[in-house]
């Protein structure tokens, strides 16, 4: 069985670690061909065949470059399709552009799988994307990273049950237990700056983190602040810096905007991989986890509630069995089982209920 694994989105660097983890399991059941720029991945997966390709364009506008190069990626995938792959697993795609793949390769759509990340939210926000999506939605296979996303997708777009698959987001193997320096860390790129601004304002007014000895580090795209207890950093973090913060935090704060709805967050996986409690804003992702893993995920609906929660939790964080359940459900074994269901259609007796 030959499978082509490729990101159709140009420069989709945010999920490279997830790609590596999926590829490492996929090679156990298939002959895998991975399309990527040379040196794109940190680790070369033994057993995978790498096809190096990097589209180029001289247009300077970044958005235009990404769009045009994503079209070129589709063209290259079409060229490779003549080699007779059994399946195509696209780790990322652009909703409107994917219609090109459906037009030039109508006979192999049933062999094509797309992993949804922020696509579903984008489809809901723009009517034109929904129009394009509906032209091929029932002709391809859909891969989501959590159950509730799959259920929404089937209901909202009337998709067939057998065309939607749940692939657990792989765990972060780079996470390790270290001495806890920070009471809370919130350093995701998806943070809503409205929350950050309000938290800074509250700390300036009340000094509640300082008065209670709480050390909190947050990340913002617009603000900077530091009073020795609340620190708001602005700018890029290296992988080592990011992992250091995650490893040394007693809990993780993810104040995501309301537009972040039917997608997964790698930051949640990073936290739970390290047996670290998550505090999130009231969006579907965190509402779902607060129900399924109620002891390790808490939802807050305001900046005041977040500050109060951190102070109350400061000396009362305990490790719960919910961590073990999450880790079991997102283990390498379960990732492999999901891939088998997708491509081999076997019933996996060891599935976690």
C-alpha positions as a printed Julia matrix, in Angstrom:
353×3 Matrix{Float64}:
   0.0    0.0     0.0
   1.46   3.35   -1.11
   0.42   6.56    0.66
   1.41  10.12   -0.26
   1.69  12.41    2.79
   1.85  16.13    2.05
   0.94  19.59    3.31
  -0.88  21.39    0.52
  -0.58  24.64    2.46
   2.69  26.4     1.76
   5.0   26.97    4.76
   2.73  25.21    7.24
   5.37  25.15    9.95
   3.07  25.04   12.98
   2.39  21.32   12.82
   5.75  19.85   11.87
   6.02  17.91   15.12
   2.54  16.47   14.62
   3.46  15.5    11.05
   6.55  13.65   12.25
   4.55  11.71   14.84
   1.89  10.71   12.32
   4.47   9.67    9.71
   6.34   7.56   12.28
   3.16   5.5    12.82
   2.03   5.51    9.19
   5.23   3.79    8.01
   4.25   0.78   10.15
   1.33  -0.02    7.86
   2.26   1.41    4.45
   4.93   2.5     2.01
   4.91   6.23    2.75
   6.11   9.05    0.49
   6.49  12.39    2.25
   6.59  15.61    0.21
   8.39  18.49    1.93
  11.19  21.03    1.41
  14.66  19.64    2.07
  15.53  19.96    5.78
  11.93  20.78    6.69
  11.63  18.17    9.44
  14.0   17.84   12.39
  13.81  14.07   12.34
  14.05  11.73    9.39
  11.6    8.89    9.97
  13.13   5.5     9.18
  11.11   3.76    6.49
   9.65   6.93    4.98
  10.55   8.02    1.45
  11.13  11.77    1.17
  10.37  13.74   -1.98
  11.89  17.2    -1.66
   9.89  20.0    -3.23
   9.7   23.71   -2.42
   7.68  26.03   -4.68
   9.07  29.49   -5.35
   7.52  32.77   -6.43
   8.98  36.24   -6.83
   5.85  38.09   -5.68
   6.69  39.91   -2.46
   3.35  40.04   -0.68
   3.46  37.23    1.9
  -0.22  36.33    1.59
   0.04  36.18   -2.2
   3.2   34.06   -1.99
   1.48  31.56    0.29
  -1.57  31.4    -1.98
   0.36  30.95   -5.22
   2.76  28.43   -3.74
  -0.14  26.45   -2.32
  -1.49  26.22   -5.87
   1.92  24.98   -6.98
   1.81  22.36   -4.22
  -1.48  21.08   -5.63
   0.07  20.96   -9.1
   3.01  18.94   -7.79
   0.68  16.56   -5.96
  -1.2   16.09   -9.22
   2.05  15.29  -11.01
   2.93  12.71   -8.35
  -0.54  11.15   -8.55
   0.47   9.59  -11.87
   2.74   7.25   -9.86
  -0.35   5.39   -8.7
  -0.68   5.96   -4.97
  -3.34   4.02   -3.13
  -4.17   6.9    -0.81
  -3.41  10.6    -0.35
  -3.22  12.07    3.15
  -3.07  15.87    3.07
  -1.95  17.17    6.46
  -3.19  20.68    5.61
  -5.15  22.31    2.81
  -6.78  25.58    1.79
 -10.55  25.25    1.5
 -11.08  27.13   -1.77
  -7.91  25.91   -3.46
  -8.7   22.28   -2.7
 -11.46  22.49   -5.28
  -8.63  22.43   -7.86
  -7.62  18.99   -6.62
 -11.22  17.83   -6.87
 -11.47  19.12  -10.45
  -8.21  17.7   -11.8
  -8.43  14.4    -9.87
 -12.13  13.49   -9.67
 -11.47   9.75   -9.94
  -9.23   9.57   -6.86
 -11.2   11.79   -4.5
 -12.44   8.75   -2.59
  -8.76   7.94   -1.9
  -8.04  11.45   -0.62
  -8.0   12.36    3.1
  -7.71  15.87    4.52
  -6.8   16.74    8.11
  -8.93  19.61    9.39
  -7.3   22.18   11.63
  -8.68  25.7    11.34
 -10.53  24.94    8.1
 -13.92  24.34    9.69
 -13.88  27.67   11.52
 -12.84  29.37    8.28
 -15.72  27.73    6.41
 -18.18  28.98    9.02
 -16.82  32.53    8.85
 -16.93  32.97    5.08
 -19.88  31.97    2.91
 -17.7   31.61   -0.19
 -15.57  28.97    1.55
 -18.67  27.0     2.49
 -19.82  27.09   -1.14
 -16.51  25.67   -2.37
 -16.31  23.13    0.46
 -19.74  21.76   -0.37
 -18.63  20.97   -3.94
 -16.3   18.21   -2.71
 -17.18  17.57    0.96
 -19.07  14.34    0.26
 -16.49  13.06   -2.23
 -13.43  12.91    0.06
 -12.5   11.6     3.51
 -12.23  13.91    6.51
  -9.82  13.57    9.41
 -10.44  15.46   12.66
  -8.4   15.55   15.85
 -11.23  15.16   18.39
 -14.63  13.46   18.54
 -16.73  16.59   19.01
 -15.26  18.12   15.85
 -16.21  15.06   13.83
 -19.76  15.07   15.21
 -20.15  18.74   14.31
 -18.78  18.17   10.83
 -21.17  15.29   10.11
 -24.2   17.2    11.39
 -23.43  20.61    9.9
 -22.44  19.38    6.44
 -24.5   16.18    6.26
 -21.4   14.03    5.79
 -21.52  10.26    5.68
 -20.5    8.51    8.88
 -17.93   6.36    7.09
 -16.16   9.39    5.58
 -15.2   11.05    8.89
 -12.29   9.72   10.97
 -10.89  10.76   14.34
  -7.1   10.78   14.51
  -5.87  11.6    18.04
  -3.38  14.45   18.13
  -0.07  12.75   19.03
   1.49  13.52   22.41
   4.45  15.85   22.8
   7.42  13.6    23.53
   9.67  16.63   24.17
   7.82  17.48   27.35
   9.44  16.43   30.64
   8.89  17.1    34.3
  11.05  19.87   35.77
  10.92  22.02   38.87
   7.8   24.19   38.73
   8.87  27.82   38.61
   5.65  29.42   37.37
   2.15  29.1    38.78
   0.68  29.65   35.34
   1.96  30.06   31.79
  -0.07  31.12   28.74
   2.21  31.43   25.72
   0.12  30.19   22.79
   0.15  32.11   19.51
  -3.66  31.93   19.57
  -4.12  34.04   22.73
  -6.82  36.71   22.53
  -5.14  40.01   23.39
  -8.37  41.35   24.92
  -7.86  38.91   27.79
  -4.2   39.88   28.15
  -4.99  43.61   28.24
  -7.63  43.12   30.94
  -5.34  40.93   33.07
  -2.57  43.56   32.89
  -5.1   46.23   33.93
  -6.29  44.13   36.89
  -2.74  43.5    38.09
  -1.9   47.2    37.87
  -4.98  48.03   39.91
  -4.85  45.3    42.54
  -1.34  43.72   42.56
  -3.18  40.46   43.29
  -0.55  38.2    41.73
   2.23  40.06   43.54
   0.34  40.07   46.85
  -0.33  36.32   46.62
   3.11  35.38   45.35
   1.78  34.04   42.02
   4.21  34.01   39.12
   2.36  34.17   35.79
   3.81  34.42   32.27
   1.55  35.29   29.33
   2.25  35.9    25.68
   0.77  38.73   23.63
   1.06  40.01   20.08
   0.48  43.6    21.24
   1.4   44.09   24.9
   4.43  43.87   27.18
   4.43  44.03   30.97
   6.47  42.84   33.95
   6.05  43.59   37.66
   8.06  40.61   38.83
   4.98  38.4    39.16
   2.9   38.99   36.05
   5.11  38.93   32.98
   3.68  39.51   29.49
   6.11  38.75   26.71
   5.79  40.01   23.17
   7.53  38.28   20.3
   8.8   35.0    18.99
   9.78  32.08   21.21
  12.24  29.4    20.14
  11.23  25.76   20.58
  13.61  25.49   23.55
  12.14  28.6    25.21
   8.6   27.37   24.62
   9.31  23.92   26.04
  11.08  25.43   29.05
   8.02  27.49   29.94
   5.67  24.52   29.46
   7.89  22.18   31.49
   8.16  24.55   34.45
   4.49  25.64   34.7
   2.03  24.36   37.29
  -0.9   25.11   34.97
  -1.44  26.38   31.42
  -3.76  29.27   30.46
  -5.26  29.34   26.96
  -7.41  32.46   26.5
  -8.51  31.76   22.93
 -10.93  33.99   20.97
 -14.53  32.97   20.23
 -13.54  32.33   16.6
 -11.43  29.37   17.79
 -14.16  26.73   17.84
 -13.92  23.46   15.91
 -10.2   22.84   15.91
  -7.54  21.34   18.12
  -4.77  23.12   20.01
  -1.27  21.7    20.26
  -0.9   23.7    23.48
  -3.51  21.5    25.16
  -1.57  18.41   24.1
   1.66  19.95   25.41
   0.04  20.59   28.79
  -1.65  17.23   29.24
   1.45  15.41   27.99
   3.23  16.97   30.97
   0.42  16.27   33.49
  -0.33  19.99   33.65
  -3.82  21.44   34.28
  -5.36  23.61   31.54
  -7.46  26.73   32.12
  -9.26  27.85   28.98
 -11.78  30.39   27.75
 -15.38  29.31   27.11
 -15.04  27.94   23.58
 -16.22  24.49   22.36
 -12.76  22.92   22.68
 -12.38  23.71   26.38
 -16.04  23.12   27.17
 -15.6   19.64   25.68
 -12.43  18.9    27.65
 -13.92  20.29   30.86
 -16.64  17.65   30.46
 -14.48  14.71   29.37
 -11.49  15.51   31.61
 -13.23  17.57   34.3
 -10.42  17.27   36.86
  -7.69  18.69   34.63
  -9.44  21.28   32.45
 -11.23  24.32   33.83
 -13.19  26.95   31.9
 -13.19  30.64   32.89
 -15.39  33.29   31.33
 -13.62  36.49   32.34
 -10.22  37.85   33.23
 -11.35  38.4    36.83
 -12.41  34.76   37.04
  -9.03  33.67   35.66
  -7.09  35.7    38.24
  -9.27  34.37   41.07
  -8.85  30.78   39.82
  -5.05  31.04   39.67
  -4.83  32.38   43.21
  -7.18  29.68   44.53
  -5.32  26.92   42.67
  -1.86  28.06   43.73
  -1.45  25.47   46.48
  -4.14  23.01   45.45
  -3.01  21.48   42.15
  -3.0   17.71   42.19
  -2.39  15.17   39.48
  -5.52  13.3    38.51
  -6.2   10.05   36.71
  -7.68  12.09   33.85
  -4.12  12.76   32.7
  -3.53   9.05   32.26
  -6.8    8.7    30.34
  -5.88  11.51   27.94
  -2.38  10.12   27.43
  -3.8    6.67   26.74
  -6.27   8.03   24.19
  -3.54  10.01   22.41
  -0.78   7.43   22.61
   1.22   6.15   19.66
  -0.82   2.97   19.84
  -4.09   4.84   19.42
  -2.69   6.99   16.59
  -1.67   3.77   14.84
  -5.07   2.19   15.48
  -6.78   5.22   13.93
  -4.57   5.04   10.85
  -5.4    1.35   10.49
  -9.12   2.17   10.61
  -8.6    4.77    7.91
  -6.53   2.74    5.51
  -6.97  -0.92    6.42
 -10.57  -0.8     7.72
  -9.88  -3.25   10.54
 -11.72  -3.37   13.85
  -9.25  -2.55   16.58
  -9.98  -4.54   19.71
  -7.72  -2.36   21.84
  -9.61   0.83   21.13
 -10.06   2.99   24.23
 -13.73   3.49   24.97
